[in-house]
Each structure stands twice: as C-alpha cells, then as structure tokens.
Amino acid sequence: MALFPDSPGSLFPDSDVSGHGSAAITIAGDPIGRSDLFGAAAAVAARIAGAPAAAVLATPTLSTAIAIVGCLQAGVPAVPIPPDSGPRERAHLLTDSGAAIWIGDRPDDLPATLPSFVVDPAQRATAPAEPDSDSTAMIMYTSGTTGSPKGALIPRRALAAQLDGLAEAWQWGPDDVLVQGLPLFHVHGLVLGLLGPLRVGSRLIHTGKPRPELYAAAAERGGTMFFGVPTVWSRIAAAPGAARALSSARLLISGSAGLPSTVFRDVKALAGQGPIERYGMTETLITLAARAGGEGRPGWVGSPITGVEARIVDDHGRPVPTDGEAIGDLQIRGTTVFDGYLGRPEATAESFTADGWFRTGDVAAVDDHDQHRIVGRAAQDLIKSGGYRVGAGEIEAVLLDYPGIEEAAVVGEPDQDLGQRIVAYVVGDRVDERAVIDWVAGQLSVHKRPRAIRTVGSLPRNAMGKIQKSLLG
C-alpha cells in the first residue's frame, strides 16, 4: 500500500502531497524547515551528479541529513561512514564501494586524490528529476562478523516499501513527532529515523545522543513516537523521571537487538506502556513489526509488514510447527530485500535459497497468529546440546529475571559428551552458580539449564549495543 498514490515514483512527497510542507527536522538542537532541507540537498546533488558513489561522514548533524538526501536526489549511492571508524575500516569502505567523493570533515588519512567538501546548509538549488526506483540508493555495510564488511546494495524501491509498510503498521502519519538519538549510519537511525519522517511528512527531533533526559525533554516538546535500542530503554528505565515523561507518547519502539523482558516491564510500569519490537537487518531492512494498538509482548517482534513474507524452517527445509516454541531458520522475501552484495556474486548467491528466500542467519519461532519471536543468530545463539536445539535468548530472558543479575549472555561451548554445553556469562553481585542453574532448570526444561555460570564485570558490546558473544570465553 503506497502512502502517496499521487506521486508513485517519488521517494519523498512534496508539500501538496504530505500536507506538511513546513514540517522540520531538528538534530542536536539545530532545526531546518522541509523546503530548506530539500533546497540545500539539491545543492549537494548538483555537486556530486554522475559520481559512482559518495561517502558521507555520518555524524549526528543536519549536514549529514542534507548530504544523504542530496545523494538520493542525485541518484548517487550514499555510503554512510561511521564517525568513529578507523583508518583501516575507512580504507575498506572507500575502496570496496568505489566512492569518488567524500562529504564531511576530511580525516588526515584520506587519499589525496579523493575530492571532498563540507555541506553548506545555506546553499540552494533545484532538485533534479527523480531517479529510477530500481536504482541503488545506498551501499550499507554489514558488521563484518564473518570477514570484511560487505556492501549491501539497497534500491530506492526497498526504502519506499519499507517506510510505507512501517507507517501502516505503526499508524505513523504527518501529525506525529518522531524522537530518536540513534547513529545515522545504520538502518534504525538513518532509514527509519531520518528518511521515515521525510517520507511520511512528520517532524523529527534527533537528540544527538539517546540520553534519557534528552528524550524526556523531547516528550515535553510534543514527541509522539520514540525509537531506541535496548540499551537506551534500559537507561530510561533506570531514570524514573525520564520514563514517566514518556507517558504522553503514542508509541515506544525498540529494535536492533532483543529487548529484555525486565526492561519492558520497568518501562511499562513508569511510562504506562512498554516498547514494542520490530526485526530487520541491513540486507532486508525492517521486515517484521509489532503493530500499534496491539498488546506488547516482550521478545516478540510481530508479523511481516505489507509486501514481505517470512518462513521458519528446520534443518531439512521443512516448516516448523506454529506453536511459538519450535525454532528454526528465519527466511525472508519481499519488497524490502536488497539487490545483493557489491562485487560478491558468490556471497549473494549463498545468502538466498534455491526458491528465492533470503537466509537471515537468525533463529526464530512463530505462533498460530503469525507472531514471531527471535531467538538469536544461528551461528551463536542456536545451541545443539545433547540432541536438543536450544535458543540462547530464551535462557537469557530467564536469567535476567533472577535477582542480582543485571546482564546475561548464553553461549554454546564444545563438549565431548553433549556436543555443546550451555554456558552463561552474567553481570551482577553475589551470584551463586548452583542457585542460578537450579533457577533456570525450574523455569524451563531441565535440558536448557546452563552447565556453568561465569560472572564478569561487563559484556562486550558493539556501537549499537549488541553483545559480541564471539569475544566471550
């Protein structure tokens, strides 16, 4: 379902279509009107026209927003560059993407032959004709957990389908004010959090950083929808005043990792509602989403958005039972899926099944209402122990309910007898190993109990707050 049938080829509607021509975005306290944003972006588009790709230093600033929109206007694939990337990472992203220009402050290690410029928000130009909907809009890089980061080719049509599907699922419209403070180089903060308001016609308040006090202040300025990763919601739950300020919000949304049930309950107790969840990845954008107005269920990420299909299969490719318990490999197909990995035809082919479904690499369960529960990554969260297939996420949720445990990560370690033994790494004070193991055995099937509990000072996380289990052990 297209939100804007009067402009089917346009990624961003004009003011006549959206009804909010003056709708503005504000990033880190700096505002800009909609027409000024698109005028400044058109000036960027004129400077980069014809480039094979453009690297954008994705700082949380208006300049980044203008640069990204300028790339989209010009039909030049944008390559978002994390601001904290090091020389080696930058070199890989630039070389692999073929970016011919750098937009943003210039690091000292950039090749002397690579031209660059800094966005001038005061410049204006007329936007060029709308690029083809099948053209590549962005080259977004994967996390690189299985080697060098791969460039996912995201077409314009996927961005439009993704945002229309979520607008429908979340009843997201021009009267909303979205609040978020997430990085502008990932799907969550960039595609949902920046391009979403521009397509829907709603306002955006980007807080610069996702701090509880900044979210609370934005709520007082009329924020109706709030985006956050689990770490953000955990910090908001620990700041009762900020959490209570969000009681005026229409919708709280969590993503990028599983939301602990304890955080959901704590936020709900203070704000009157818990964050609903959604699921996606760089290659597919967001594909599953809990709906606005539905009952929030911690750990459940909803059903496929319009234009997307999902299936869960076992090791033999057969559908798992729809009982909400049986787990298998989650596969996706539909309008939001990427066009492949840049320059890696073998990797692209391996990521799809023979009948055209994308292999997400995630393990999930589905119930008879088509609601999905994500267990975790197949490579690290599906544990095969004693002939049983066990999901790490289910055990982690139970561990977080144990008094004194603040964080938990469950992994499978090689075991001669069991194949893999279940081991839990926990953060907390006065954790008694035997008591915790017995607790889990009493809450779940006995075979799902950890065989060892290891207390650590902290769990390793990446920039998006996801636990890096490969660093445990």
Short mmCIF file of C-alpha atoms in Angstrom, two decimals:
data_model
loop_
_atom_site.label_atom_id
_atom_site.label_comp_id
_atom_site.label_asym_id
_atom_site.label_seq_id
_atom_site.Cartn_x
_atom_site.Cartn_y
_atom_site.Cartn_z
CA MET A 1 0.00 0.00 0.00
CA ALA A 2 1.57 3.30 -1.06
CA LEU A 3 1.11 6.23 1.25
CA PHE A 4 1.30 8.73 -1.58
CA PRO A 5 -0.56 7.40 -4.65
CA ASP A 6 -0.41 10.84 -6.31
CA SER A 7 3.39 10.58 -6.59
CA PRO A 8 4.13 6.86 -7.06
CA GLY A 9 7.68 7.41 -8.32
CA SER A 10 8.74 9.84 -5.60
CA LEU A 11 10.67 8.73 -2.53
CA PHE A 12 9.76 11.96 -0.76
CA PRO A 13 6.38 13.61 -1.36
CA ASP A 14 6.13 17.32 -1.99
CA SER A 15 4.25 19.60 0.39
CA ASP A 16 0.99 19.27 -1.56
CA VAL A 17 1.05 15.50 -1.04
CA SER A 18 2.24 15.39 2.57
CA GLY A 19 0.19 18.31 3.79
CA HIS A 20 3.14 19.33 5.94
CA GLY A 21 5.38 21.37 3.69
CA SER A 22 6.77 23.21 6.72
CA ALA A 23 7.47 20.05 8.71
CA ALA A 24 11.01 20.28 10.01
CA ILE A 25 13.76 18.14 11.37
CA THR A 26 15.86 19.12 14.34
CA ILE A 27 19.20 17.41 15.02
CA ALA A 28 21.14 18.11 18.20
CA GLY A 29 19.18 21.34 18.65
CA ASP A 30 19.65 22.62 15.07
CA PRO A 31 16.37 22.96 13.14
CA ILE A 32 15.70 23.22 9.43
CA GLY A 33 12.46 23.58 7.50
CA ARG A 34 11.44 20.97 4.97
CA SER A 35 11.81 23.21 1.91
CA ASP A 36 15.18 24.48 3.13
CA LEU A 37 16.38 20.92 3.69
CA PHE A 38 15.48 19.83 0.18
CA GLY A 39 16.90 23.02 -1.33
CA ALA A 40 20.22 22.52 0.45
CA ALA A 41 20.21 18.85 -0.54
CA ALA A 42 19.69 19.83 -4.17
CA ALA A 43 22.87 21.91 -3.97
CA VAL A 44 24.70 18.78 -2.79
CA ALA A 45 23.09 16.78 -5.61
CA ALA A 46 24.43 19.26 -8.17
CA ARG A 47 27.99 18.88 -6.84
CA ILE A 48 28.03 15.07 -6.92
CA ALA A 49 25.98 14.39 -10.06
CA GLY A 50 27.37 11.48 -12.03
CA ALA A 51 29.58 10.09 -9.26
CA PRO A 52 29.52 6.28 -8.92
CA ALA A 53 29.05 6.62 -5.12
CA ALA A 54 29.56 9.21 -2.39
CA ALA A 55 30.92 8.59 1.10
CA VAL A 56 29.09 10.55 3.80
CA LEU A 57 30.68 11.02 7.21
CA ALA A 58 27.54 10.21 9.18
CA THR A 59 27.79 12.46 12.22
CA PRO A 60 24.54 13.25 14.08
CA THR A 61 24.18 16.64 12.37
CA LEU A 62 21.99 18.49 9.89
CA SER A 63 24.89 18.30 7.43
CA THR A 64 24.58 14.52 7.35
CA ALA A 65 20.83 14.71 6.73
CA ILE A 66 21.36 17.18 3.89
CA ALA A 67 24.14 15.07 2.37
CA ILE A 68 22.13 11.84 2.45
CA VAL A 69 19.08 13.48 0.89
CA GLY A 70 21.34 15.11 -1.70
CA CYS A 71 22.70 11.71 -2.69
CA LEU A 72 19.16 10.38 -3.02
CA GLN A 73 18.16 13.34 -5.18
CA ALA A 74 21.17 12.89 -7.45
CA GLY A 75 20.72 9.14 -7.81
CA VAL A 76 24.24 8.66 -6.42
CA PRO A 77 24.54 5.75 -3.96
CA ALA A 78 25.27 7.06 -0.47
CA VAL A 79 27.88 5.21 1.60
CA PRO A 80 27.33 6.13 5.28
CA ILE A 81 30.67 6.16 7.14
CA PRO A 82 30.62 5.71 10.96
CA PRO A 83 32.22 8.77 12.60
CA ASP A 84 34.32 6.54 14.87
CA SER A 85 35.67 4.37 12.07
CA GLY A 86 39.42 3.92 12.00
CA PRO A 87 41.78 4.32 9.03
CA ARG A 88 41.66 0.64 8.08
CA GLU A 89 37.87 0.49 8.13
CA ARG A 90 37.55 3.74 6.17
CA ALA A 91 40.00 2.49 3.57
CA HIS A 92 38.00 -0.70 3.08
CA LEU A 93 34.66 1.11 2.77
CA LEU A 94 36.05 3.61 0.27
CA THR A 95 37.89 1.08 -1.86
CA ASP A 96 35.11 -1.51 -1.86
CA SER A 97 32.30 0.96 -2.57
CA GLY A 98 34.15 2.88 -5.27
CA ALA A 99 33.13 6.18 -3.63
CA ALA A 100 34.51 9.02 -5.75
CA ILE A 101 33.85 11.87 -3.31
CA TRP A 102 33.87 12.42 0.45
CA ILE A 103 31.22 14.60 2.09
CA GLY A 104 32.07 15.91 5.56
CA ASP A 105 35.13 16.89 7.56
CA ARG A 106 38.18 15.30 5.97
CA PRO A 107 40.27 12.83 8.02
CA ASP A 108 44.03 13.09 7.58
CA ASP A 109 44.31 9.53 6.25
CA LEU A 110 42.08 10.01 3.18
CA PRO A 111 43.81 9.55 -0.20
CA ALA A 112 44.99 12.88 -1.56
CA THR A 113 43.26 12.10 -4.85
CA LEU A 114 39.81 11.77 -3.25
CA PRO A 115 37.92 15.09 -3.53
CA SER A 116 35.82 16.25 -0.59
CA PHE A 117 33.62 19.08 0.57
CA VAL A 118 31.68 20.16 3.64
CA VAL A 119 27.94 20.76 3.33
CA ASP A 120 26.81 24.39 3.39
CA PRO A 121 23.22 24.40 4.73
CA ALA A 122 22.70 27.89 3.29
CA GLN A 123 23.19 26.85 -0.34
CA ARG A 124 20.14 26.21 -2.52
CA ALA A 125 19.42 24.60 -5.88
CA THR A 126 16.57 22.97 -7.75
CA ALA A 127 16.25 19.22 -7.33
CA PRO A 128 16.90 17.08 -10.42
CA ALA A 129 14.42 14.60 -11.84
CA GLU A 130 13.50 11.66 -9.62
CA PRO A 131 15.93 8.74 -10.13
CA ASP A 132 14.64 5.34 -11.21
CA SER A 133 13.06 3.34 -8.41
CA ASP A 134 15.27 0.33 -9.24
CA SER A 135 18.48 2.32 -8.85
CA THR A 136 20.78 1.82 -5.87
CA ALA A 137 20.04 4.37 -3.15
CA MET A 138 22.61 3.28 -0.57
CA ILE A 139 25.52 0.96 -0.08
CA MET A 140 25.25 -0.01 3.58
CA TYR A 141 27.94 -2.17 5.10
CA THR A 142 27.36 -5.22 7.27
CA SER A 143 29.03 -5.58 10.64
CA GLY A 144 31.82 -7.78 9.33
CA THR A 145 31.34 -10.57 11.88
CA THR A 146 32.23 -13.19 9.23
CA GLY A 147 35.06 -11.35 7.48
CA SER A 148 35.43 -7.93 5.88
CA PRO A 149 32.21 -5.87 5.90
CA LYS A 150 30.13 -6.47 2.78
CA GLY A 151 28.36 -3.67 0.92
CA ALA A 152 24.62 -4.31 0.70
CA LEU A 153 23.03 -2.67 -2.34
CA ILE A 154 19.78 -1.04 -1.16
CA PRO A 155 17.45 0.05 -4.01
CA ARG A 156 15.14 3.06 -3.77
CA ARG A 157 12.07 0.86 -4.12
CA ALA A 158 13.09 -1.05 -0.96
CA LEU A 159 13.35 2.17 1.06
CA ALA A 160 9.88 3.23 -0.07
CA ALA A 161 8.31 -0.18 0.58
CA GLN A 162 9.95 -0.40 3.99
CA LEU A 163 8.74 3.01 5.16
CA ASP A 164 5.21 2.57 3.79
CA GLY A 165 4.93 -0.79 5.50
CA LEU A 166 6.01 0.60 8.86
CA ALA A 167 3.80 3.68 8.50
CA GLU A 168 0.88 1.32 8.08
CA ALA A 169 1.92 -0.95 10.97
CA TRP A 170 2.54 1.90 13.38
CA GLN A 171 -0.23 4.25 12.16
CA TRP A 172 2.58 6.73 11.53
CA GLY A 173 1.41 9.94 9.89
CA PRO A 174 2.08 13.66 9.40
CA ASP A 175 0.78 14.57 12.85
CA ASP A 176 3.45 12.50 14.58
CA VAL A 177 6.69 13.82 16.04
CA LEU A 178 9.40 11.16 16.00
CA VAL A 179 12.11 11.33 18.66
CA GLN A 180 15.36 9.39 18.39
CA GLY A 181 19.06 9.83 19.02
CA LEU A 182 20.48 6.85 17.14
CA PRO A 183 23.50 6.76 14.80
CA LEU A 184 22.86 7.92 11.25
CA PHE A 185 24.87 5.13 9.61
CA HIS A 186 22.56 2.18 10.42
CA VAL A 187 19.10 1.19 9.19
CA HIS A 188 17.49 2.08 12.52
CA GLY A 189 18.63 5.68 12.88
CA LEU A 190 19.13 6.56 9.21
CA VAL A 191 16.42 4.80 7.18
CA LEU A 192 13.67 4.58 9.81
CA GLY A 193 14.66 7.56 11.88
CA LEU A 194 15.57 10.13 9.21
CA LEU A 195 14.09 9.07 5.88
CA GLY A 196 10.89 7.85 7.57
CA PRO A 197 9.76 11.29 8.77
CA LEU A 198 10.69 12.81 5.41
CA ARG A 199 8.54 10.29 3.54
CA VAL A 200 5.63 10.31 5.98
CA GLY A 201 5.72 14.09 6.42
CA SER A 202 6.09 14.00 10.19
CA ARG A 203 8.50 16.05 12.28
CA LEU A 204 11.76 14.64 13.61
CA ILE A 205 13.60 15.53 16.78
CA HIS A 206 17.01 13.84 16.75
CA THR A 207 18.51 14.35 20.18
CA GLY A 208 22.13 13.97 19.06
CA LYS A 209 22.66 11.28 21.65
CA PRO A 210 19.96 8.95 23.04
CA ARG A 211 20.12 10.15 26.63
CA PRO A 212 17.12 9.74 28.95
CA GLU A 213 16.99 13.43 29.86
CA LEU A 214 17.01 14.42 26.18
CA TYR A 215 14.17 12.03 25.40
CA ALA A 216 12.21 13.45 28.34
CA ALA A 217 12.76 17.00 27.08
CA ALA A 218 11.59 15.97 23.62
CA ALA A 219 8.45 14.47 25.13
CA GLU A 220 7.68 17.87 26.59
CA ARG A 221 8.05 19.31 23.07
CA GLY A 222 5.32 17.05 21.76
CA GLY A 223 7.13 13.83 20.85
CA THR A 224 4.66 11.09 19.97
CA MET A 225 6.93 8.24 18.80
CA PHE A 226 10.25 7.24 20.34
CA PHE A 227 12.92 4.95 18.85
CA GLY A 228 15.59 3.28 20.93
CA VAL A 229 17.81 0.22 21.16
CA PRO A 230 17.60 -1.96 24.31
CA THR A 231 20.48 -0.11 25.96
CA VAL A 232 18.57 3.17 25.57
CA TRP A 233 15.41 1.70 27.08
CA SER A 234 17.40 0.16 29.92
CA ARG A 235 18.85 3.57 30.78
CA ILE A 236 15.43 5.19 30.55
CA ALA A 237 14.02 2.52 32.90
CA ALA A 238 16.78 3.42 35.35
CA ALA A 239 15.78 7.11 35.18
CA PRO A 240 12.20 7.15 36.56
CA GLY A 241 11.63 10.82 35.85
CA ALA A 242 12.55 10.44 32.20
CA ALA A 243 10.47 7.28 31.85
CA ARG A 244 7.40 8.95 33.34
CA ALA A 245 7.83 11.85 30.91
CA LEU A 246 7.24 9.39 28.08
CA SER A 247 3.76 8.59 29.34
CA SER A 248 2.43 11.18 26.89
CA ALA A 249 3.89 9.29 23.91
CA ARG A 250 1.71 7.43 21.45
CA LEU A 251 4.23 4.69 20.74
CA LEU A 252 7.58 3.44 22.05
CA ILE A 253 9.60 1.22 19.70
CA SER A 254 12.69 -0.90 20.33
CA GLY A 255 14.96 -2.63 17.83
CA SER A 256 18.47 -3.66 16.73
CA ALA A 257 18.60 -6.33 19.45
CA GLY A 258 16.20 -8.24 21.68
CA LEU A 259 14.58 -6.21 24.45
CA PRO A 260 14.92 -7.89 27.87
CA SER A 261 11.55 -8.60 29.47
CA THR A 262 12.69 -6.86 32.65
CA VAL A 263 13.31 -3.63 30.74
CA PHE A 264 9.93 -3.89 29.05
CA ARG A 265 8.22 -4.32 32.42
CA ASP A 266 10.14 -1.48 34.08
CA VAL A 267 9.42 0.99 31.28
CA LYS A 268 5.76 -0.04 31.19
CA ALA A 269 5.42 0.45 34.95
CA LEU A 270 6.74 4.01 34.67
CA ALA A 271 5.55 5.17 31.24
CA GLY A 272 2.27 3.26 31.09
CA GLN A 273 3.41 1.25 28.05
CA GLY A 274 6.35 -0.91 27.15
CA PRO A 275 8.30 -0.56 23.90
CA ILE A 276 7.00 -2.73 21.07
CA GLU A 277 9.59 -4.50 18.95
CA ARG A 278 10.46 -4.97 15.29
CA TYR A 279 13.00 -7.03 13.40
CA GLY A 280 15.25 -6.47 10.42
CA MET A 281 18.79 -6.37 9.16
CA THR A 282 20.89 -4.42 6.69
CA GLU A 283 20.10 -6.76 3.80
CA THR A 284 16.33 -6.81 4.31
CA LEU A 285 15.64 -3.53 6.13
CA ILE A 286 12.79 -3.96 8.65
CA THR A 287 10.55 -6.89 7.80
CA LEU A 288 8.63 -7.85 10.96
CA ALA A 289 6.90 -5.41 13.29
CA ALA A 290 4.54 -5.41 16.23
CA ARG A 291 1.54 -3.22 15.49
CA ALA A 292 0.41 -0.01 17.13
CA GLY A 293 -2.58 -0.65 19.35
CA GLY A 294 -1.64 -4.27 19.93
CA GLU A 295 -0.62 -5.84 23.20
CA GLY A 296 3.12 -5.60 23.67
CA ARG A 297 4.81 -8.94 24.25
CA PRO A 298 8.45 -8.73 25.28
CA GLY A 299 10.61 -10.81 23.00
CA TRP A 300 8.07 -10.88 20.16
CA VAL A 301 8.66 -8.80 17.03
CA GLY A 302 5.28 -9.08 15.35
CA SER A 303 4.32 -10.19 11.86
CA PRO A 304 5.53 -9.33 8.33
CA ILE A 305 4.81 -5.81 7.09
CA THR A 306 2.94 -5.34 3.82
CA GLY A 307 4.96 -6.67 0.88
CA VAL A 308 7.05 -9.07 2.98
CA GLU A 309 6.79 -12.81 3.61
CA ALA A 310 8.53 -14.82 6.32
CA ARG A 311 9.02 -18.53 6.89
CA ILE A 312 10.83 -20.60 9.52
CA VAL A 313 12.30 -23.95 8.50
CA ASP A 314 14.16 -26.79 10.19
CA ASP A 315 17.48 -28.34 9.12
CA HIS A 316 15.70 -30.20 6.33
CA GLY A 317 13.92 -27.14 4.94
CA ARG A 318 10.54 -28.12 6.39
CA PRO A 319 8.30 -25.53 8.11
CA VAL A 320 8.45 -25.70 11.90
CA PRO A 321 5.21 -26.04 13.90
CA THR A 322 3.43 -22.73 14.54
CA ASP A 323 3.35 -23.25 18.30
CA GLY A 324 5.61 -20.37 19.33
CA GLU A 325 8.13 -22.85 20.73
CA ALA A 326 9.66 -24.81 17.84
CA ILE A 327 12.65 -22.93 16.47
CA GLY A 328 14.26 -22.87 13.05
CA ASP A 329 15.98 -20.71 10.47
CA LEU A 330 14.16 -17.48 9.61
CA GLN A 331 13.96 -16.68 5.89
CA ILE A 332 12.53 -13.58 4.23
CA ARG A 333 11.42 -12.47 0.79
CA GLY A 334 9.62 -9.39 -0.47
CA THR A 335 9.83 -5.77 -1.46
CA THR A 336 12.34 -4.63 1.16
CA VAL A 337 15.11 -7.10 0.31
CA PHE A 338 18.43 -5.81 -1.03
CA ASP A 339 19.80 -6.40 -4.54
CA GLY A 340 22.90 -8.28 -3.42
CA TYR A 341 26.41 -7.68 -2.08
CA LEU A 342 28.57 -5.29 -4.07
CA GLY A 343 31.12 -7.23 -6.14
CA ARG A 344 30.42 -10.51 -4.33
CA PRO A 345 28.20 -12.68 -6.52
CA GLU A 346 29.14 -15.86 -4.65
CA ALA A 347 28.20 -14.39 -1.28
CA THR A 348 24.96 -13.09 -2.76
CA ALA A 349 24.06 -16.49 -4.19
CA GLU A 350 24.84 -18.23 -0.91
CA SER A 351 22.55 -15.88 1.00
CA PHE A 352 19.46 -16.98 -0.95
CA THR A 353 17.71 -20.34 -1.14
CA ALA A 354 17.08 -22.04 -4.48
CA ASP A 355 13.48 -20.77 -4.40
CA GLY A 356 14.44 -17.15 -3.72
CA TRP A 357 14.22 -16.69 0.06
CA PHE A 358 16.91 -14.69 1.87
CA ARG A 359 18.64 -16.61 4.64
CA THR A 360 18.76 -14.20 7.58
CA GLY A 361 21.00 -16.38 9.70
CA ASP A 362 18.64 -15.81 12.62
CA VAL A 363 16.76 -18.41 14.62
CA ALA A 364 13.10 -17.76 15.38
CA ALA A 365 9.73 -19.23 16.36
CA VAL A 366 6.23 -18.35 15.15
CA ASP A 367 2.81 -18.86 16.71
CA ASP A 368 -0.55 -19.55 15.09
CA HIS A 369 -1.26 -15.80 14.85
CA ASP A 370 1.85 -15.24 12.70
CA GLN A 371 3.66 -13.53 15.56
CA HIS A 372 7.41 -14.08 15.58
CA ARG A 373 9.92 -14.50 18.38
CA ILE A 374 13.62 -14.05 17.58
CA VAL A 375 15.92 -16.43 19.43
CA GLY A 376 19.19 -15.11 18.06
CA ARG A 377 21.86 -15.72 15.46
CA ALA A 378 22.11 -19.29 14.17
CA ALA A 379 25.89 -19.15 14.40
CA GLN A 380 25.99 -18.24 18.08
CA ASP A 381 22.50 -18.42 19.60
CA LEU A 382 21.32 -21.81 18.36
CA ILE A 383 22.88 -24.32 20.72
CA LYS A 384 22.74 -28.05 19.94
CA SER A 385 23.18 -29.79 23.28
CA GLY A 386 22.52 -33.45 23.96
CA GLY A 387 20.39 -33.78 20.82
CA TYR A 388 18.24 -30.74 21.69
CA ARG A 389 18.05 -27.45 19.74
CA VAL A 390 18.13 -24.71 22.38
CA GLY A 391 17.78 -20.96 21.85
CA ALA A 392 20.16 -18.80 23.88
CA GLY A 393 17.69 -15.91 24.04
CA GLU A 394 15.10 -17.91 25.96
CA ILE A 395 17.64 -18.75 28.66
CA GLU A 396 18.93 -15.18 28.78
CA ALA A 397 15.41 -13.87 29.41
CA VAL A 398 15.04 -16.18 32.40
CA LEU A 399 18.47 -15.26 33.76
CA LEU A 400 17.56 -11.57 33.67
CA ASP A 401 14.63 -12.32 35.97
CA TYR A 402 16.99 -13.71 38.61
CA PRO A 403 17.60 -11.26 41.49
CA GLY A 404 21.04 -9.70 41.24
CA ILE A 405 21.72 -10.47 37.58
CA GLU A 406 21.92 -7.28 35.52
CA GLU A 407 23.08 -8.65 32.16
CA ALA A 408 23.38 -12.12 30.66
CA ALA A 409 24.77 -13.79 27.56
CA VAL A 410 24.42 -17.51 26.87
CA VAL A 411 26.72 -19.41 24.52
CA GLY A 412 27.37 -22.98 23.48
CA GLU A 413 30.85 -24.31 24.13
CA PRO A 414 32.29 -27.54 22.65
CA ASP A 415 31.65 -30.62 24.80
CA GLN A 416 32.69 -34.21 24.01
CA ASP A 417 29.56 -35.68 25.55
CA LEU A 418 26.84 -33.12 24.73
CA GLY A 419 28.22 -31.67 21.52
CA GLN A 420 27.79 -28.24 23.07
CA ARG A 421 27.39 -27.33 26.71
CA ILE A 422 25.31 -24.32 27.71
CA VAL A 423 27.38 -21.64 29.46
CA ALA A 424 26.03 -18.35 30.81
CA TYR A 425 28.08 -15.18 31.31
CA VAL A 426 26.38 -12.85 33.77
CA VAL A 427 26.97 -9.41 35.24
CA GLY A 428 25.81 -8.99 38.83
CA ASP A 429 26.69 -9.13 42.50
CA ARG A 430 26.58 -12.18 44.77
CA VAL A 431 25.60 -14.63 42.04
CA ASP A 432 25.54 -18.21 43.35
CA GLU A 433 26.24 -20.58 40.46
CA ARG A 434 24.30 -23.58 41.75
CA ALA A 435 21.30 -21.47 42.71
CA VAL A 436 21.17 -19.83 39.28
CA ILE A 437 21.42 -23.16 37.45
CA ASP A 438 18.61 -24.60 39.56
CA TRP A 439 16.54 -21.46 38.93
CA VAL A 440 16.75 -21.88 35.18
CA ALA A 441 16.01 -25.61 35.41
CA GLY A 442 12.90 -24.77 37.42
CA GLN A 443 11.70 -22.17 34.90
CA LEU A 444 12.47 -24.03 31.65
CA SER A 445 13.03 -27.60 30.55
CA VAL A 446 15.87 -29.17 32.50
CA HIS A 447 17.97 -29.68 29.36
CA LYS A 448 18.00 -25.90 28.86
CA ARG A 449 19.83 -25.21 32.11
CA PRO A 450 23.36 -23.77 31.93
CA ARG A 451 26.11 -26.17 32.82
CA ALA A 452 28.26 -23.29 34.07
CA ILE A 453 27.73 -19.69 35.25
CA ARG A 454 30.61 -17.25 34.79
CA THR A 455 30.43 -13.86 36.45
CA VAL A 456 32.08 -10.99 34.57
CA GLY A 457 32.36 -7.26 35.12
CA SER A 458 30.78 -6.38 31.79
CA LEU A 459 29.73 -7.91 28.48
CA PRO A 460 31.45 -6.83 25.24
CA ARG A 461 29.16 -4.78 23.00
CA ASN A 462 29.41 -3.07 19.63
CA ALA A 463 28.39 0.51 18.79
CA MET A 464 24.70 -0.46 18.53
CA GLY A 465 24.69 -2.12 21.94
CA LYS A 466 24.65 -5.69 20.64
CA ILE A 467 26.54 -8.21 22.73
CA GLN A 468 29.55 -9.63 20.89
CA LYS A 469 29.48 -13.25 22.01
CA SER A 470 32.49 -14.15 19.90
CA LEU A 471 34.60 -12.23 22.43
CA LEU A 472 33.37 -14.30 25.37
CA GLY A 473 35.35 -17.27 26.58
#
